Structure formats: C-alpha cells, structure tokens
Amino acid sequence: MKLFIPELLANAEAGFWFPAQGSTVAENVDSVYFFILWVCTFFFVLIVGLMLLFMVKYRYRPGVEAENTATHNLTLELSWSVIPTLLTIVMFWVGFTSYLDMRTPPAASYQIDVVAKKWVWAFKYPNGWIESELHIPLDENVTLTMASDDVIHSLWIPAFRTKMDVVPGRYTQEWFKAIAPPVPEGEESVEYPLEYPLMCSEYCGTKHSEMVTKVVVHETRGDFDKWLQAAADIHKNKNPIEAGEYFYKSRGCIQCHSLDGSIIKGPSFKGLFGSERTFADGTTRIADANYITQSILEPQSQVVANFPPVMPTFKGQLKDEDIRAIIAFIRAQK
C-alpha cells in the first residue's frame, strides 16, 4: 500500500536516507518511514514552537498580573485526541499490511537455502551448489529459507529493505523480488549484473562487522541459469589447487586461516601440511589428508593447543571432491 504520492515521500533513486530501491517492497517501506518521519517532524516543530512562544508571552514581568485563562475547550481537546488517533490508525494499517506482504512468501518462488555461521554466509541452490554470494534473477520471486549453525545472525539487504533474523535450532524465511533500479543520471542504461551489499545486522561476535557479502542480480533467468551451471562445474573448470582456493575464500576459511604464517583466529595454512600438530589435550598428530578432513567435518574433536574452539563444522556442506581440493590447496601452501 502506498501513502500519498510516493515520489514525494520515497524516491526510487538513492538519497540521503536510503540507497536506491531494489525490490518490490522497498517503496512501501520507504513510504511508511517517511510518513512517520514527516508527521513526527511536523508535531515536533509545532509543539516546541508553541512552547517557546508561550514561554516568552507569559513570562513573569514585575507589575504585570497573571491573566485568567480558560480551563476547558472541547474543540481543542477533540482535535488533539482525534487527529493523533487517525494518524496512528493509518501508520498501523499501512505497516501491518506491508509487514504481512513481506512475511508471506509467494507460492511460485525460487527457493534458496541459507546457512549463517561465524562469520560467513552460505547460499545453497536447488542443484546443490553452495556459494558465498547470493545470486538471483531479476523480476523473479526468491524465497530464502535460513538457519544458523551457531549464534543469532540477521540477514539484511539495505537496497531491498528486507531484514530477517537467522536463529539456531529453527528455520526462518525471507522473500523479495528484485526490480530494475532507475537509470543513473547521465547514463543510457543500467549495467548488469547488479551488485548490492548484504550483511549481518545482529551482533554475532568479534568479527560481526566482517560478515558482509553481496547480492548479484542477473538481468534474465537465462543469465542466472548460465552462471549457476558454470559455478557448479568448478571441478571441471579449475585444477584442484584453484578449486581449493575458491573454497578457501568462499566458505570463510580466509576469515581465520592466513597463508603467510600470521595468526588470525586459527592456525595459518602456511607450512601446515605434513607438520606436527599439538592439541589442547596434549596429544599430537601429523597434519595429513585425514587430519585435514577430520578438522573440516569434526573440528571440535581435535582442537589445536593455544587456539579457541570456534571453528564450525562443514559436514553436509562440502562434498568429498571439495575436501580433496581444499587439501590440495593447503598442501600447496609451503
């Protein structure tokens, strides 16, 4: 539902308050926001202005007697009761209907599963491919079914005006339909694919601010399908080390494991393969392929000494071929 003339309240182009509207629900959200903002601004100026006026007009002055004022005015009391009530009803109704629309995914919708974990996003497509960036087609309903592997996160796409908490132990959903943004001034058309920031808006740990990725909007369903097919054939298009590097960057390993020997959150991958690892319980083990596989699938079973047990499991998220590529990549870090 739109309020008044949307162009006067919520421009589709980027402005001071919001980025350009990138989804079908963005206009309604902006309209409600600006309606409430202008109502609050009007009454703030009115009330503060009258307060200052009365403070000056009725201030104490020596020799001036206080005037007797009316103690009751029915018209005035009805005005300050009825007008705010009507405005509140409008705010509630528009916000309520817009919220219901945002919380009810359409039956015909492209489904993408999302797993959030410290501090990465994993988007799983119907063909089983998992990507760290969210790719979607333009002008098509998309529903995200989300779960968390650790703490509460919140998926927020500012350009779409959508935000939904991702809670451990339960599934939550969020849907949207990306639309073409206005053509930038001075340009003849919009260049595709479009890219928008996607981030976590719920504090989830020390690297919460780094839990950022992007939404990539493809112009047609054909372009999107072509991208998905090429991405899913990574083991055909890349050698094992290149594929392993892709998983290192896309699955969040880069957030904790450096390649130059420096310590971020976990052990560096430099020189790791073939080295002896000492665990928190005092036992040791050579870092071979079996050790790396177990570290990926059951990370809490062998926590390296002097490092916190914060690595999440990737069981069910990586195929054997993917893990072999990661092993090849780690083996190459000498």
XYZ file of C-alpha atoms in Angstrom:
334
model
C 0.000 0.000 0.000
C 1.324 3.418 -0.960
C 0.949 6.533 1.153
C 0.025 9.804 -0.535
C 2.271 10.431 -3.544
C 5.221 8.037 -3.117
C 7.548 10.121 -5.263
C 7.248 12.948 -2.745
C 7.920 10.673 0.206
C 10.190 7.935 -1.093
C 12.145 8.498 -4.254
C 13.212 5.349 -6.115
C 16.702 6.761 -6.579
C 19.370 6.745 -3.892
C 19.047 9.605 -1.423
C 20.331 10.819 1.920
C 18.381 8.246 3.919
C 18.375 5.114 1.759
C 20.084 3.523 -1.248
C 18.123 3.152 -4.497
C 15.066 0.914 -4.188
C 15.993 -2.568 -5.420
C 12.906 -4.667 -4.644
C 9.124 -4.546 -4.867
C 8.671 -3.952 -1.124
C 11.172 -1.100 -0.898
C 8.674 1.579 -1.953
C 6.166 0.624 0.756
C 8.854 0.531 3.451
C 10.163 3.941 2.404
C 6.649 5.408 2.275
C 5.859 4.289 5.829
C 9.221 5.528 7.095
C 8.899 8.978 5.531
C 5.234 9.318 6.505
C 6.122 8.732 10.165
C 9.199 10.945 9.873
C 7.238 13.910 8.474
C 4.377 13.514 10.966
C 6.882 13.473 13.849
C 8.757 16.449 12.391
C 5.543 18.484 11.980
C 4.367 17.911 15.534
C 7.851 18.434 16.986
C 8.107 21.848 15.319
C 4.510 22.725 16.274
C 4.833 21.737 19.942
C 8.294 23.199 20.520
C 7.343 26.390 18.642
C 4.202 26.917 20.734
C 6.110 26.111 23.908
C 8.736 28.774 23.143
C 6.026 31.269 22.151
C 4.113 30.764 25.393
C 7.297 30.918 27.457
C 8.006 34.366 26.038
C 4.429 35.678 26.003
C 3.511 34.538 29.508
C 6.854 35.038 31.206
C 6.924 36.723 34.622
C 7.228 40.512 34.448
C 7.212 42.807 37.507
C 3.936 44.707 37.817
C 2.031 42.558 35.352
C -0.787 40.477 36.780
C -1.354 36.942 35.527
C -4.375 36.615 33.216
C -7.173 34.171 33.914
C -7.235 31.519 31.154
C -9.867 29.027 30.049
C -9.760 25.695 31.894
C -11.661 23.707 29.283
C -12.008 23.788 25.485
C -13.948 20.891 23.942
C -12.908 21.657 20.353
C -9.225 21.767 21.264
C -9.396 18.539 23.293
C -11.185 16.714 20.472
C -8.587 17.965 17.999
C -5.564 16.712 19.941
C -7.312 13.386 20.564
C -8.922 12.597 17.225
C -6.154 13.747 14.846
C -3.342 11.703 16.509
C -5.662 8.698 16.720
C -6.413 8.853 12.995
C -2.725 9.237 12.169
C -1.856 6.263 14.398
C -4.504 4.125 12.675
C -3.038 4.985 9.270
C 0.501 4.139 10.472
C -0.623 0.826 11.948
C -2.708 -0.243 8.963
C -0.085 0.523 6.329
C 2.686 -1.001 8.435
C 0.589 -4.080 9.233
C -0.429 -4.803 5.631
C 3.111 -4.176 4.361
C 4.543 -6.494 7.025
C 2.090 -9.258 6.132
C 3.099 -8.945 2.486
C 6.801 -9.169 3.402
C 6.242 -12.180 5.697
C 4.148 -14.237 3.232
C 6.327 -15.817 0.508
C 4.519 -16.290 -2.851
C 3.695 -19.879 -3.804
C 5.637 -19.561 -7.064
C 9.067 -18.657 -5.775
C 12.680 -19.673 -6.426
C 13.993 -21.395 -3.302
C 17.479 -20.836 -1.872
C 18.676 -22.281 1.457
C 20.906 -20.125 3.640
C 23.247 -21.176 6.434
C 24.795 -18.482 8.607
C 27.812 -19.134 10.781
C 30.575 -17.053 12.278
C 31.262 -15.070 10.105
C 30.202 -16.211 6.664
C 27.077 -16.809 4.616
C 26.465 -19.979 2.582
C 23.718 -19.918 -0.072
C 22.657 -23.357 -1.312
C 20.873 -23.534 -4.679
C 18.410 -26.240 -5.800
C 21.158 -28.068 -7.759
C 23.227 -28.411 -4.556
C 25.793 -25.714 -5.355
C 26.838 -23.578 -2.388
C 28.055 -20.042 -2.907
C 29.198 -17.336 -0.508
C 27.442 -14.650 -2.581
C 23.706 -14.505 -3.215
C 22.920 -14.695 -6.950
C 19.320 -14.137 -8.078
C 17.459 -13.346 -11.316
C 15.723 -10.002 -11.899
C 11.911 -9.789 -11.687
C 11.505 -13.201 -10.060
C 10.232 -14.055 -6.591
C 13.004 -15.507 -4.423
C 12.489 -17.122 -1.007
C 15.366 -17.677 1.411
C 14.975 -20.443 3.989
C 17.563 -19.674 6.649
C 19.241 -21.465 9.569
C 22.188 -20.730 11.829
C 24.995 -23.089 12.861
C 25.961 -21.144 15.972
C 24.505 -17.857 17.251
C 21.766 -15.452 16.167
C 22.518 -13.637 12.932
C 20.302 -11.360 10.838
C 20.293 -11.197 7.053
C 19.921 -7.604 5.884
C 19.849 -6.269 2.317
C 19.525 -2.468 2.578
C 18.628 -1.950 -1.104
C 15.757 -4.445 -0.793
C 14.619 -3.031 2.609
C 14.441 -6.591 3.946
C 15.865 -7.963 7.176
C 15.242 -11.243 8.997
C 16.840 -12.911 11.997
C 18.590 -16.266 11.487
C 18.145 -18.287 14.665
C 19.883 -21.534 15.780
C 17.531 -24.517 16.009
C 14.780 -23.140 13.793
C 14.141 -22.049 10.215
C 13.166 -18.532 9.219
C 12.170 -17.209 5.810
C 12.558 -14.019 3.855
C 11.383 -13.287 0.322
C 11.839 -10.498 -2.202
C 11.589 -9.705 -5.887
C 14.451 -7.692 -7.320
C 13.443 -4.898 -9.696
C 15.390 -2.798 -12.151
C 16.680 0.384 -10.495
C 16.313 3.805 -12.148
C 18.845 4.562 -14.868
C 21.608 6.708 -13.305
C 21.688 10.324 -14.424
C 23.962 10.781 -17.435
C 23.798 7.112 -18.427
C 21.603 5.417 -21.031
C 21.007 2.092 -19.318
C 21.688 0.002 -16.235
C 24.641 -2.374 -16.399
C 24.066 -5.976 -15.347
C 24.693 -7.902 -13.225
C 23.774 -5.521 -10.427
C 25.501 -5.818 -7.076
C 24.129 -4.853 -3.653
C 25.710 -5.282 -0.194
C 24.322 -7.987 2.101
C 25.329 -8.037 5.765
C 24.583 -9.337 9.231
C 22.723 -6.768 11.335
C 22.764 -8.715 14.629
C 25.955 -8.581 16.701
C 27.353 -12.116 16.479
C 30.923 -11.917 17.756
C 34.223 -10.140 17.382
C 34.159 -10.252 13.570
C 30.493 -9.364 13.172
C 31.391 -6.320 11.078
C 33.196 -8.553 8.572
C 30.157 -10.750 7.918
C 29.476 -8.950 4.665
C 28.929 -10.308 1.165
C 26.900 -9.169 -1.847
C 23.736 -9.848 -3.792
C 24.328 -10.289 -7.524
C 21.214 -9.671 -9.671
C 21.282 -11.171 -13.172
C 19.224 -9.424 -15.847
C 17.423 -12.552 -17.113
C 16.672 -16.049 -15.842
C 18.837 -17.337 -18.704
C 21.841 -15.342 -17.460
C 21.268 -16.639 -13.932
C 20.977 -20.285 -15.085
C 24.143 -19.892 -17.150
C 26.040 -18.566 -14.120
C 24.733 -21.358 -11.871
C 25.719 -24.083 -14.323
C 29.238 -22.683 -14.743
C 29.702 -22.248 -10.979
C 28.585 -25.802 -10.241
C 31.170 -27.207 -12.683
C 34.109 -25.803 -10.703
C 35.988 -29.107 -10.612
C 35.819 -29.294 -14.429
C 36.802 -25.684 -14.981
C 39.642 -25.484 -12.425
C 42.500 -27.699 -11.235
C 42.323 -28.987 -7.607
C 44.501 -26.201 -6.181
C 42.447 -23.479 -7.908
C 39.211 -25.131 -6.784
C 40.597 -25.396 -3.249
C 41.454 -21.704 -3.291
C 37.868 -20.975 -4.317
C 36.514 -22.920 -1.329
C 39.102 -21.290 0.949
C 37.740 -17.865 0.001
C 34.065 -18.674 -0.458
C 33.475 -20.857 2.633
C 35.018 -18.450 5.096
C 38.359 -20.225 5.759
C 40.087 -16.969 4.860
C 38.460 -15.305 7.884
C 40.564 -17.346 10.348
C 43.440 -19.051 8.468
C 46.159 -16.927 6.867
C 48.500 -18.001 4.060
C 51.533 -16.030 5.232
C 52.152 -17.567 8.644
C 50.386 -14.849 10.636
C 47.820 -15.818 13.250
C 44.272 -14.542 12.762
C 41.898 -16.848 14.660
C 43.129 -20.321 13.739
C 46.433 -21.854 12.613
C 47.948 -20.481 9.408
C 47.836 -22.767 6.357
C 51.443 -21.871 5.510
C 53.582 -24.958 6.064
C 50.713 -26.727 7.815
C 50.550 -29.863 5.650
C 52.932 -32.507 6.987
C 53.720 -30.603 10.206
C 53.147 -32.000 13.678
C 50.129 -30.566 15.484
C 49.824 -30.472 19.262
C 46.279 -30.474 20.605
C 44.728 -28.949 23.710
C 44.696 -32.348 25.454
C 48.465 -32.746 24.943
C 48.300 -35.356 22.151
C 49.978 -34.855 18.781
C 49.307 -35.799 15.169
C 50.790 -35.211 11.730
C 48.704 -32.853 9.578
C 47.964 -35.180 6.667
C 44.884 -35.565 4.476
C 42.976 -37.493 7.159
C 43.739 -34.834 9.769
C 42.510 -32.030 7.495
C 39.358 -33.969 6.588
C 38.545 -34.554 10.265
C 39.262 -30.902 11.052
C 36.740 -29.842 8.416
C 33.994 -32.294 9.372
C 34.575 -32.593 13.152
C 36.609 -29.542 14.152
C 35.934 -29.856 17.886
C 37.415 -33.374 18.018
C 40.975 -32.088 17.714
C 41.435 -28.507 18.878
C 44.992 -27.272 18.375
C 46.664 -26.052 21.562
C 46.519 -22.304 22.244
C 43.640 -21.756 19.788
C 39.962 -21.246 20.760
C 37.465 -24.000 19.747
C 35.465 -21.740 17.438
C 35.661 -23.481 14.073
C 32.204 -24.608 12.824
C 31.640 -27.936 11.103
C 31.209 -28.160 7.326
C 29.626 -31.608 7.446
C 26.964 -31.861 4.734
C 28.155 -28.648 3.095
C 31.236 -29.969 1.276
C 31.479 -32.993 -0.984
C 34.451 -35.367 -0.862
C 35.706 -33.783 -4.091
C 35.530 -30.340 -2.498
C 37.510 -31.502 0.548
C 40.168 -33.083 -1.697
C 40.515 -29.730 -3.464
C 40.956 -27.945 -0.125
C 43.598 -30.486 0.895
C 45.435 -29.863 -2.399
C 45.298 -26.125 -1.762
C 46.637 -26.461 1.807
C 49.365 -28.850 0.611
C 50.458 -26.133 -1.858
C 50.950 -23.557 0.930
C 54.614 -24.251 1.708
